[in-house]
mmCIF file of C-alpha atoms in Angstrom:
data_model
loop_
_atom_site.group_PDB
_atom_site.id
_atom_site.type_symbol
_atom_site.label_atom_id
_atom_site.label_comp_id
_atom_site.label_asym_id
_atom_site.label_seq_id
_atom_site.Cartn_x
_atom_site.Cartn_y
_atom_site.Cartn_z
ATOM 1 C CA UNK A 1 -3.321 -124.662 -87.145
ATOM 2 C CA UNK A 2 -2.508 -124.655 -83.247
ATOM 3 C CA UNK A 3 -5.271 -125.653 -80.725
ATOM 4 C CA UNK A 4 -5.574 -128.354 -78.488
ATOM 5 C CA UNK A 5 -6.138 -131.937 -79.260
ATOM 6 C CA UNK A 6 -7.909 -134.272 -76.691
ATOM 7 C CA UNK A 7 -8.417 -138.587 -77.509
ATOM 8 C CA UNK A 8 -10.206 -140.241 -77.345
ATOM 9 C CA UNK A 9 -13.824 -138.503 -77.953
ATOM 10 C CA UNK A 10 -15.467 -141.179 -75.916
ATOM 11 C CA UNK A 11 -13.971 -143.762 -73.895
ATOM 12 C CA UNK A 12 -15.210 -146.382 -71.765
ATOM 13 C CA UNK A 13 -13.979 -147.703 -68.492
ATOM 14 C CA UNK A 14 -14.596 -150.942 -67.278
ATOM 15 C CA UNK A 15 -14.666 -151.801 -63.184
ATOM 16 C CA UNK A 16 -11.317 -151.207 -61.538
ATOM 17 C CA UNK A 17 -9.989 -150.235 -65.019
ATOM 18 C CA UNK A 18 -7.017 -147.589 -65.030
ATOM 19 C CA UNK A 19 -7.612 -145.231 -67.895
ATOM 20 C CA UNK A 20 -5.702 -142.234 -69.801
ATOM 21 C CA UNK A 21 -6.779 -139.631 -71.166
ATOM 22 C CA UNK A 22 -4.792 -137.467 -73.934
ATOM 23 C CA UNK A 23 -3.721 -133.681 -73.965
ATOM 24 C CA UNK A 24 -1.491 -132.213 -76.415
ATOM 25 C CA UNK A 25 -1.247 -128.506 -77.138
ATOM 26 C CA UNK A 26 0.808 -126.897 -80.052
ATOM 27 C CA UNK A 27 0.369 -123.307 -78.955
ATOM 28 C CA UNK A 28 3.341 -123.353 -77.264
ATOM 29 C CA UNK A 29 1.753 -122.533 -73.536
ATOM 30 C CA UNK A 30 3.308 -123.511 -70.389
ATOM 31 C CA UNK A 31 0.430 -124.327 -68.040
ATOM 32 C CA UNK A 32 -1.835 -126.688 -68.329
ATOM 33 C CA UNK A 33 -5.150 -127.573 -66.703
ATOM 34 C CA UNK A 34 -7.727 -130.518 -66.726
ATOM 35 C CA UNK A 35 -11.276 -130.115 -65.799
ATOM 36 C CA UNK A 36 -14.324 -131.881 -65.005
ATOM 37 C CA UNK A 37 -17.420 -130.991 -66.390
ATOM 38 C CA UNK A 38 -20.818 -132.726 -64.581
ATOM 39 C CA UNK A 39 -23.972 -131.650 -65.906
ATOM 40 C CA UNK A 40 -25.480 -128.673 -63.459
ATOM 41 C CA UNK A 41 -22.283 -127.831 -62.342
ATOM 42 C CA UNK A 42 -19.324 -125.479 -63.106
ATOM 43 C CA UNK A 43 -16.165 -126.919 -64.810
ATOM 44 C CA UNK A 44 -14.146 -128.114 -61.314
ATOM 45 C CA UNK A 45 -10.429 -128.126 -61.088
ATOM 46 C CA UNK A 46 -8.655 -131.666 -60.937
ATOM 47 C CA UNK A 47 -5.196 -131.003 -61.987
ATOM 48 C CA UNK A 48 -2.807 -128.219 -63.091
ATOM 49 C CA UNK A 49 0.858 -127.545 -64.115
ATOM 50 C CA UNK A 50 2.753 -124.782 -64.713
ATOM 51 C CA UNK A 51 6.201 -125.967 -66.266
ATOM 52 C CA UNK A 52 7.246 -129.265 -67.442
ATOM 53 C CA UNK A 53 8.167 -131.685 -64.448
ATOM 54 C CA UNK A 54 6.061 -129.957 -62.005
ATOM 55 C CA UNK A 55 1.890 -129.751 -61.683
ATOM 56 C CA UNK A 56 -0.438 -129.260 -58.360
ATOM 57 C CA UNK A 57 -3.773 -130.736 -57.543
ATOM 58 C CA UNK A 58 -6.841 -128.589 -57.802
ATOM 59 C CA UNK A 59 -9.814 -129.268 -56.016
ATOM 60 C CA UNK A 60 -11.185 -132.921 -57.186
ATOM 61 C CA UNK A 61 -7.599 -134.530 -57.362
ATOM 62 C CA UNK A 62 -8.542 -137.931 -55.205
ATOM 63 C CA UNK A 63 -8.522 -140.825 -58.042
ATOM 64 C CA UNK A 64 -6.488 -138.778 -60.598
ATOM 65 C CA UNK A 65 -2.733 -138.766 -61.603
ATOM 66 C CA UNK A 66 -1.165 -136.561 -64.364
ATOM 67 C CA UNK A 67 2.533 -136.210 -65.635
ATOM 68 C CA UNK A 68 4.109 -133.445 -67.206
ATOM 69 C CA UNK A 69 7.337 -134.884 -69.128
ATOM 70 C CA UNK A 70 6.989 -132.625 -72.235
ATOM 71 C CA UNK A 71 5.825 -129.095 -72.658
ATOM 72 C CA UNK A 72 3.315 -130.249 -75.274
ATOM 73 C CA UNK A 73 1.217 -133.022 -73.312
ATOM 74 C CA UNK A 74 -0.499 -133.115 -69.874
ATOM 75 C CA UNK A 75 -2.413 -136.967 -69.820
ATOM 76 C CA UNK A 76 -4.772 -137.529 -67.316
ATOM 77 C CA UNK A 77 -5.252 -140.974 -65.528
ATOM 78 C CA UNK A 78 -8.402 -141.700 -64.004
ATOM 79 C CA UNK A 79 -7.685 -144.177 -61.837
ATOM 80 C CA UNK A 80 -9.838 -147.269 -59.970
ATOM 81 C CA UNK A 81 -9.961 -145.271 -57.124
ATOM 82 C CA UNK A 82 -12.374 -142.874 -58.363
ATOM 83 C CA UNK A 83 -15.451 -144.260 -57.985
ATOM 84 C CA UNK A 84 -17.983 -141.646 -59.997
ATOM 85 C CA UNK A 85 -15.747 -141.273 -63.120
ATOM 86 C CA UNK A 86 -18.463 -140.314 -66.043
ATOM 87 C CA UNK A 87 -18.384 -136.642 -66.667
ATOM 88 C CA UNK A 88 -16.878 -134.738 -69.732
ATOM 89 C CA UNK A 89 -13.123 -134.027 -69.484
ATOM 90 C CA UNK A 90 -11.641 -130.967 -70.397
ATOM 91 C CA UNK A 91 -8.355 -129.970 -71.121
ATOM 92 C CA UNK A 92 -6.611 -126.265 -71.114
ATOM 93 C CA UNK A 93 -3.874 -124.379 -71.852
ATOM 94 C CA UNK A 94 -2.588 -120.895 -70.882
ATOM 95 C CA UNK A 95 0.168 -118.354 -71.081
ATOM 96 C CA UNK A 96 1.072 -117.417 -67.651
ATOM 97 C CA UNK A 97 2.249 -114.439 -67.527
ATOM 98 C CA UNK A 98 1.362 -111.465 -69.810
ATOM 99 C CA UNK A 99 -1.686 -109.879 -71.026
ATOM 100 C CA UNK A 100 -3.493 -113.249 -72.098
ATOM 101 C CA UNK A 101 -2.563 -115.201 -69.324
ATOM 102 C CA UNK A 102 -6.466 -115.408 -67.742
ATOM 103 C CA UNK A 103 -7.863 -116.569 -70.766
ATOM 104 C CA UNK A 104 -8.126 -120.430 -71.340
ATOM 105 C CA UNK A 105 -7.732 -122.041 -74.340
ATOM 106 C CA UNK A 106 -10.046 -125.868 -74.358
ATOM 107 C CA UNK A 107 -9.758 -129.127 -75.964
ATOM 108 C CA UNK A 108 -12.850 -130.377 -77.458
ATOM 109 C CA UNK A 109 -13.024 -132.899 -74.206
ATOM 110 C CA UNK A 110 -13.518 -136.768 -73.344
ATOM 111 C CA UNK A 111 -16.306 -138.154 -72.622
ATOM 112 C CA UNK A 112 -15.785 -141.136 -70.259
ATOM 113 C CA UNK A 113 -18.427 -143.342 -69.197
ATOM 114 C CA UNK A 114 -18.212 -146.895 -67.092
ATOM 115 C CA UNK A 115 -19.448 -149.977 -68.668
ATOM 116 C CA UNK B 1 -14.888 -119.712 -50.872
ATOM 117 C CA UNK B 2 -15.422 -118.282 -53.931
ATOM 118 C CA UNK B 3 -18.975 -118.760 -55.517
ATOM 119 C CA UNK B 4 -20.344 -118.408 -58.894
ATOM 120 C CA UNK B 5 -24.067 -118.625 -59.537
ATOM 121 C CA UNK B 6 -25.769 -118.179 -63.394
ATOM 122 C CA UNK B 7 -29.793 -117.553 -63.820
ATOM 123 C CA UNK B 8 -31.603 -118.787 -65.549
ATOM 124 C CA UNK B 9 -30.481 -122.032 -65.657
ATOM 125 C CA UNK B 10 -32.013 -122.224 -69.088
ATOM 126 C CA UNK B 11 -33.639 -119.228 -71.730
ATOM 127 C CA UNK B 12 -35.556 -120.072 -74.318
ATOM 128 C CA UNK B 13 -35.882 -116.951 -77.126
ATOM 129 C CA UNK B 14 -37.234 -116.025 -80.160
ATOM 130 C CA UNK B 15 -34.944 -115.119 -82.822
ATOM 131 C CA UNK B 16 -34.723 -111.295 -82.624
ATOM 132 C CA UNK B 17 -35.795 -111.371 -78.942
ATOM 133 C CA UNK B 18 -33.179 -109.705 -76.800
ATOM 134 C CA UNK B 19 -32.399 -110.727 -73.207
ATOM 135 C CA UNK B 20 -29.641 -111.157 -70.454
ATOM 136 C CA UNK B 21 -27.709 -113.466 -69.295
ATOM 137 C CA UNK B 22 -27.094 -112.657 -65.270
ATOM 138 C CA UNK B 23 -23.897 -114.008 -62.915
ATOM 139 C CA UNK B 24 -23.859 -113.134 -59.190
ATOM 140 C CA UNK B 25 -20.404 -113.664 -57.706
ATOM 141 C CA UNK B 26 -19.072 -113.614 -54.027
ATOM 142 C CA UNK B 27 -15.134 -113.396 -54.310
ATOM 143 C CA UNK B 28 -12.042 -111.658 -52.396
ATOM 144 C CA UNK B 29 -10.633 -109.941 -54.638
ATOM 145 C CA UNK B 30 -11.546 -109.697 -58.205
ATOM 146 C CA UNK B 31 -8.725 -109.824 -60.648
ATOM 147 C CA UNK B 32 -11.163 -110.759 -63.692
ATOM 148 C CA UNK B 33 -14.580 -112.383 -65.052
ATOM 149 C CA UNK B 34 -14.752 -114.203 -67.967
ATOM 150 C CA UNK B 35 -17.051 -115.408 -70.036
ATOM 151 C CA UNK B 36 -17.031 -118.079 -72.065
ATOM 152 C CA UNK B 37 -19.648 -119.816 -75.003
ATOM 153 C CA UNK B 38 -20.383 -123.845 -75.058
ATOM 154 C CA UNK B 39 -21.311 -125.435 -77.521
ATOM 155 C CA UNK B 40 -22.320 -128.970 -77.236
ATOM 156 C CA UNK B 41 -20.252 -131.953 -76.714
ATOM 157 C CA UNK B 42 -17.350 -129.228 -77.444
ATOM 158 C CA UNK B 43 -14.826 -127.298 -74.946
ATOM 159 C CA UNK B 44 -15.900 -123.843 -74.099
ATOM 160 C CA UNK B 45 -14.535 -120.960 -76.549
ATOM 161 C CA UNK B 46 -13.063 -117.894 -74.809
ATOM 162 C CA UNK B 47 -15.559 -114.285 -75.257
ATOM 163 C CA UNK B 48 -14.822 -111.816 -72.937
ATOM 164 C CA UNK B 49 -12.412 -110.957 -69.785
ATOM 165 C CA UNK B 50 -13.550 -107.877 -67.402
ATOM 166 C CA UNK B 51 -11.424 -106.371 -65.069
ATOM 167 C CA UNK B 52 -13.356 -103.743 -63.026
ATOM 168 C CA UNK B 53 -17.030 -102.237 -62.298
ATOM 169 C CA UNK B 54 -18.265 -100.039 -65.002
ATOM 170 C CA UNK B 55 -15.816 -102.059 -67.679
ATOM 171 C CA UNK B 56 -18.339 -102.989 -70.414
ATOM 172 C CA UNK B 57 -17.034 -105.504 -73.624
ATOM 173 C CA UNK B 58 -19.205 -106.399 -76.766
ATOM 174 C CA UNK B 59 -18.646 -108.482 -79.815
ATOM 175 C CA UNK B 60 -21.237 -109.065 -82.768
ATOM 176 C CA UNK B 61 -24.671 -109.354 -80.578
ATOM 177 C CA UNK B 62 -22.776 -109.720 -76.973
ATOM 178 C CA UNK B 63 -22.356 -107.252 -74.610
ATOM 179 C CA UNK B 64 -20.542 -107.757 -71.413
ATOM 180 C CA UNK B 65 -20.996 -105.347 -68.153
ATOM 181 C CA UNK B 66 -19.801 -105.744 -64.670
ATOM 182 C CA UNK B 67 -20.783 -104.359 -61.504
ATOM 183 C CA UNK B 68 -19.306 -105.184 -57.914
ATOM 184 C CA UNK B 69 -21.678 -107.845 -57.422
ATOM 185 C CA UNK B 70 -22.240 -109.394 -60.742
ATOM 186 C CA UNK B 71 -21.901 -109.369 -64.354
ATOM 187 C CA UNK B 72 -24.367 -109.251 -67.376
ATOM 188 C CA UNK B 73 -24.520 -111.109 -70.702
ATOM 189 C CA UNK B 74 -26.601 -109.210 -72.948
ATOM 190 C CA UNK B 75 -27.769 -110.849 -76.419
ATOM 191 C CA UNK B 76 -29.390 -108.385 -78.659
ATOM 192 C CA UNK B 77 -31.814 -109.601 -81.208
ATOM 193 C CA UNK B 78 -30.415 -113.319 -81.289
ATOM 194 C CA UNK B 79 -29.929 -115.608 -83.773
ATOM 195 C CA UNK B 80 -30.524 -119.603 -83.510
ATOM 196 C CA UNK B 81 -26.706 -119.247 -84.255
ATOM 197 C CA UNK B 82 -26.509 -117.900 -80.852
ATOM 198 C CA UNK B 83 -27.434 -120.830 -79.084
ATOM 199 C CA UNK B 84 -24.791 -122.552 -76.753
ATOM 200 C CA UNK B 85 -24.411 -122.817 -73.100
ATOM 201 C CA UNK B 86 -22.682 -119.590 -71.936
ATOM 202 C CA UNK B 87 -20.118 -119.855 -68.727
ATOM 203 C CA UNK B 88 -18.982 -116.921 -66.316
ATOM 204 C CA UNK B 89 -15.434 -117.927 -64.589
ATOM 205 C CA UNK B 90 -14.117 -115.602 -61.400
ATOM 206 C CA UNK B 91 -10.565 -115.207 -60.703
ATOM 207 C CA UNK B 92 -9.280 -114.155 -57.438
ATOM 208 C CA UNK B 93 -5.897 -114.360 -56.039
ATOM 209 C CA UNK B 94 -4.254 -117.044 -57.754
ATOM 210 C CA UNK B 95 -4.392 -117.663 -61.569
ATOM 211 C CA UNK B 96 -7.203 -120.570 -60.747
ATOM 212 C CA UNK B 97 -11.115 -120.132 -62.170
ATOM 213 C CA UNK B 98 -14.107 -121.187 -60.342
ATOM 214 C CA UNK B 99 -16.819 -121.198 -62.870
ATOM 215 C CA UNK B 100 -20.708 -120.866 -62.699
ATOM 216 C CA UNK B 101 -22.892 -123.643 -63.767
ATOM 217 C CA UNK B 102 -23.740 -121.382 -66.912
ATOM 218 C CA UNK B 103 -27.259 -120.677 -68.633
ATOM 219 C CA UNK B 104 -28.285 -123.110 -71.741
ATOM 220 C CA UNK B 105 -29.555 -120.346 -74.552
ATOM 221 C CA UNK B 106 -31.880 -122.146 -77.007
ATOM 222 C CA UNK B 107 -32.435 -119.338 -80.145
ATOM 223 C CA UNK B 108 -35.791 -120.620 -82.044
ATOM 224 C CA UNK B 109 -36.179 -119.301 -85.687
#
Protein backbone atom coordinates (compact mmCIF):
# COMPACT_ATOMS: atom_id res chain seq x y z
CA UNK A 1 0.00 0.00 0.00
CA UNK A 2 2.15 3.21 -0.95
CA UNK A 3 1.69 6.48 1.08
CA UNK A 4 3.86 8.28 3.18
CA UNK A 5 5.13 7.35 6.54
CA UNK A 6 6.16 10.09 9.11
CA UNK A 7 7.85 8.99 13.05
CA UNK A 8 7.53 9.64 15.38
CA UNK A 9 3.68 10.76 16.03
CA UNK A 10 4.78 12.92 18.88
CA UNK A 11 8.11 13.82 19.92
CA UNK A 12 9.51 15.92 22.49
CA UNK A 13 12.45 18.22 22.48
CA UNK A 14 14.28 19.16 25.33
CA UNK A 15 16.35 22.79 25.55
CA UNK A 16 19.12 23.02 22.99
CA UNK A 17 18.16 19.46 21.90
CA UNK A 18 18.86 18.60 18.08
CA UNK A 19 15.97 16.54 16.84
CA UNK A 20 14.94 14.43 13.56
CA UNK A 21 12.16 13.96 12.19
CA UNK A 22 11.31 10.93 9.66
CA UNK A 23 9.98 10.96 5.96
CA UNK A 24 9.81 8.04 3.82
CA UNK A 25 7.65 7.76 0.73
CA UNK A 26 7.09 4.50 -1.36
CA UNK A 27 5.22 6.13 -4.21
CA UNK A 28 8.09 6.47 -6.03
CA UNK A 29 7.97 10.60 -6.30
CA UNK A 30 10.90 12.71 -6.76
CA UNK A 31 10.19 15.88 -4.79
CA UNK A 32 9.73 16.22 -1.56
CA UNK A 33 8.45 18.91 0.80
CA UNK A 34 8.20 19.54 4.65
CA UNK A 35 5.75 21.85 6.17
CA UNK A 36 4.83 23.56 9.21
CA UNK A 37 1.52 23.66 10.37
CA UNK A 38 0.72 26.43 13.45
CA UNK A 39 -2.70 26.63 14.49
CA UNK A 40 -4.48 29.84 12.56
CA UNK A 41 -2.16 29.68 9.96
CA UNK A 42 -1.61 28.11 6.48
CA UNK A 43 0.81 25.11 6.13
CA UNK A 44 4.34 27.33 5.54
CA UNK A 45 7.15 26.04 3.46
CA UNK A 46 10.47 25.02 5.37
CA UNK A 47 12.21 22.77 3.04
CA UNK A 48 11.97 21.17 -0.43
CA UNK A 49 13.86 18.86 -2.89
CA UNK A 50 13.47 17.92 -6.13
CA UNK A 51 16.02 14.98 -6.87
CA UNK A 52 18.14 13.07 -4.59
CA UNK A 53 21.36 15.10 -3.49
CA UNK A 54 19.84 18.39 -4.06
CA UNK A 55 16.81 20.37 -1.96
CA UNK A 56 16.17 24.38 -1.49
CA UNK A 57 14.88 26.27 1.47
CA UNK A 58 11.34 27.53 1.44
CA UNK A 59 10.26 30.25 3.41
CA UNK A 60 10.82 29.27 7.33
CA UNK A 61 14.26 27.47 6.68
CA UNK A 62 16.32 29.37 9.73
CA UNK A 63 16.80 26.41 12.46
CA UNK A 64 16.13 23.54 9.98
CA UNK A 65 18.46 21.13 8.01
CA UNK A 66 17.28 18.28 5.68
CA UNK A 67 19.28 15.70 3.50
CA UNK A 68 18.27 14.00 0.56
CA UNK A 69 20.65 10.78 0.19
CA UNK A 70 17.90 8.39 -1.07
CA UNK A 71 14.93 8.92 -3.28
CA UNK A 72 12.69 7.40 -0.60
CA UNK A 73 13.48 9.67 2.59
CA UNK A 74 13.65 13.46 3.18
CA UNK A 75 14.41 13.78 7.40
CA UNK A 76 14.00 16.92 8.85
CA UNK A 77 16.28 18.29 11.72
CA UNK A 78 14.99 20.84 13.87
CA UNK A 79 17.75 22.20 15.24
CA UNK A 80 18.64 24.36 18.73
CA UNK A 81 18.59 27.25 16.80
CA UNK A 82 15.00 27.40 16.32
CA UNK A 83 13.67 28.79 19.12
CA UNK A 84 9.57 28.31 18.63
CA UNK A 85 9.75 24.63 17.48
CA UNK A 86 6.06 23.19 18.57
CA UNK A 87 3.84 23.07 15.59
CA UNK A 88 2.65 19.93 13.58
CA UNK A 89 5.10 18.74 10.88
CA UNK A 90 4.12 17.71 7.66
CA UNK A 91 5.68 15.87 5.11
CA UNK A 92 4.90 15.66 1.10
CA UNK A 93 5.56 14.14 -1.88
CA UNK A 94 4.95 14.95 -5.58
CA UNK A 95 5.47 14.00 -9.17
CA UNK A 96 6.99 16.87 -10.88
CA UNK A 97 6.25 16.89 -14.00
CA UNK A 98 3.04 15.56 -15.66
CA UNK A 99 -0.55 15.88 -15.12
CA UNK A 100 -0.43 15.19 -11.21
CA UNK A 101 2.44 17.09 -10.47
CA UNK A 102 0.34 20.06 -8.34
CA UNK A 103 -1.25 17.72 -6.23
CA UNK A 104 0.47 16.81 -2.83
CA UNK A 105 0.45 13.72 -1.34
CA UNK A 106 0.87 14.14 3.09
CA UNK A 107 2.25 12.15 5.81
CA UNK A 108 0.09 11.87 8.75
CA UNK A 109 2.66 14.56 10.50
CA UNK A 110 4.79 15.04 13.85
CA UNK A 111 3.81 16.63 16.44
CA UNK A 112 6.79 18.19 18.30
CA UNK A 113 6.51 19.92 21.45
CA UNK A 114 9.48 21.29 23.98
CA UNK A 115 9.65 19.96 27.40
CA UNK B 1 3.32 38.18 -2.29
CA UNK B 2 0.92 35.80 -2.78
CA UNK B 3 -2.05 35.72 -0.21
CA UNK B 4 -4.59 33.25 0.69
CA UNK B 5 -7.45 34.12 3.02
CA UNK B 6 -10.48 31.36 4.09
CA UNK B 7 -13.93 32.66 5.86
CA UNK B 8 -15.26 31.66 8.10
CA UNK B 9 -12.69 30.70 10.16
CA UNK B 10 -15.07 28.17 11.60
CA UNK B 11 -18.98 26.81 10.38
CA UNK B 12 -20.94 25.12 12.46
CA UNK B 13 -24.03 23.10 10.44
CA UNK B 14 -26.75 21.00 10.81
CA UNK B 15 -26.64 17.79 9.14
CA UNK B 16 -28.52 18.37 5.85
CA UNK B 17 -27.79 22.13 6.03
CA UNK B 18 -25.95 23.25 2.94
CA UNK B 19 -23.37 26.06 2.89
CA UNK B 20 -20.02 27.41 1.36
CA UNK B 21 -16.87 27.39 2.04
CA UNK B 22 -15.26 30.90 0.52
CA UNK B 23 -11.23 31.59 -0.44
CA UNK B 24 -10.20 35.06 -1.66
CA UNK B 25 -6.79 34.96 -3.33
CA UNK B 26 -4.37 37.77 -4.58
CA UNK B 27 -1.73 35.97 -6.90
CA UNK B 28 0.32 36.70 -10.29
CA UNK B 29 -0.50 34.32 -12.20
CA UNK B 30 -2.72 31.48 -11.44
CA UNK B 31 -1.57 28.12 -12.59
CA UNK B 32 -4.05 26.21 -10.08
CA UNK B 33 -6.19 26.13 -6.67
CA UNK B 34 -6.47 23.32 -4.71
CA UNK B 35 -8.31 22.21 -2.18
CA UNK B 36 -7.62 20.01 0.27
CA UNK B 37 -9.75 18.17 3.52
CA UNK B 38 -8.07 17.89 7.25
CA UNK B 39 -8.85 15.83 9.38
CA UNK B 40 -7.52 16.03 12.81
CA UNK B 41 -4.14 15.30 14.05
CA UNK B 42 -3.83 13.82 10.30
CA UNK B 43 -2.06 15.33 6.99
CA UNK B 44 -4.42 16.97 4.64
CA UNK B 45 -6.00 14.58 1.82
CA UNK B 46 -5.93 15.96 -1.74
CA UNK B 47 -9.93 17.02 -3.26
CA UNK B 48 -9.83 19.14 -6.00
CA UNK B 49 -7.29 21.15 -8.44
CA UNK B 50 -8.87 24.17 -10.65
CA UNK B 51 -7.22 25.63 -13.36
CA UNK B 52 -9.27 28.59 -14.72
CA UNK B 53 -12.50 30.91 -14.01
CA UNK B 54 -15.70 29.24 -14.79
CA UNK B 55 -13.86 25.57 -14.14
CA UNK B 56 -16.28 23.98 -11.63
CA UNK B 57 -15.22 20.22 -9.87
CA UNK B 58 -17.57 18.12 -7.53
CA UNK B 59 -17.22 14.86 -5.74
CA UNK B 60 -19.97 13.14 -3.45
CA UNK B 61 -21.44 16.46 -1.59
CA UNK B 62 -18.41 18.93 -2.80
CA UNK B 63 -18.53 21.22 -5.36
CA UNK B 64 -15.65 23.34 -6.36
CA UNK B 65 -16.01 26.79 -8.51
CA UNK B 66 -13.53 29.42 -9.29
CA UNK B 67 -13.74 32.86 -10.29
CA UNK B 68 -10.77 35.42 -10.88
CA UNK B 69 -10.83 36.48 -7.44
CA UNK B 70 -11.71 33.49 -5.43
CA UNK B 71 -12.92 30.08 -5.18
CA UNK B 72 -16.00 28.34 -3.53
CA UNK B 73 -16.41 25.14 -1.49
CA UNK B 74 -19.88 24.18 -1.61
CA UNK B 75 -21.21 21.28 0.83
CA UNK B 76 -24.66 20.21 -0.01
CA UNK B 77 -26.77 18.71 2.66
CA UNK B 78 -23.72 17.60 4.95
CA UNK B 79 -23.09 14.86 6.88
CA UNK B 80 -21.21 14.82 10.46
CA UNK B 81 -18.91 12.67 8.15
CA UNK B 82 -18.16 15.85 6.50
CA UNK B 83 -16.50 17.45 9.19
CA UNK B 84 -12.68 18.28 8.84
CA UNK B 85 -10.80 21.41 8.39
CA UNK B 86 -10.86 22.19 4.62
CA UNK B 87 -7.56 24.05 3.01
CA UNK B 88 -7.39 26.16 -0.34
CA UNK B 89 -3.55 26.18 -1.70
CA UNK B 90 -2.60 28.85 -4.75
CA UNK B 91 0.05 28.11 -7.13
CA UNK B 92 1.71 30.70 -9.13
CA UNK B 93 4.85 30.59 -11.01
CA UNK B 94 6.85 28.03 -9.50
CA UNK B 95 5.57 24.54 -8.43
CA UNK B 96 5.46 26.04 -4.58
CA UNK B 97 1.79 26.36 -2.59
CA UNK B 98 0.92 29.08 -0.30
CA UNK B 99 -2.06 27.87 1.54
CA UNK B 100 -5.02 29.62 3.40
CA UNK B 101 -5.50 29.17 7.03
CA UNK B 102 -8.63 26.95 6.04
CA UNK B 103 -12.28 26.88 7.64
CA UNK B 104 -12.92 24.16 10.60
CA UNK B 105 -16.50 22.47 9.39
CA UNK B 106 -18.18 20.94 12.47
CA UNK B 107 -21.40 18.67 10.87
CA UNK B 108 -23.90 18.13 14.03
CA UNK B 109 -26.37 15.15 13.63
Amino acid sequence: DGGITQSPKYLFRKEGQNVTLSCEQNLNHDAMYWYRQDPGQGLRLIYYSQIVNDFQKGDIAEGYSVSREKKESFPLTVTSAQKNPTAFYLCASSHPSGPSREKLFFGSGTQLSVL
Amino acid sequence: EDQVTQSPEALRLQEGESSSLNCSYTVSGLRGLFWYRQDPGKGPEFLFTLYSAGEEKEKERLKATLTKKESFLHITAPKPEDSATYLCAVQAGDYKLSFGAGTTVTVRA
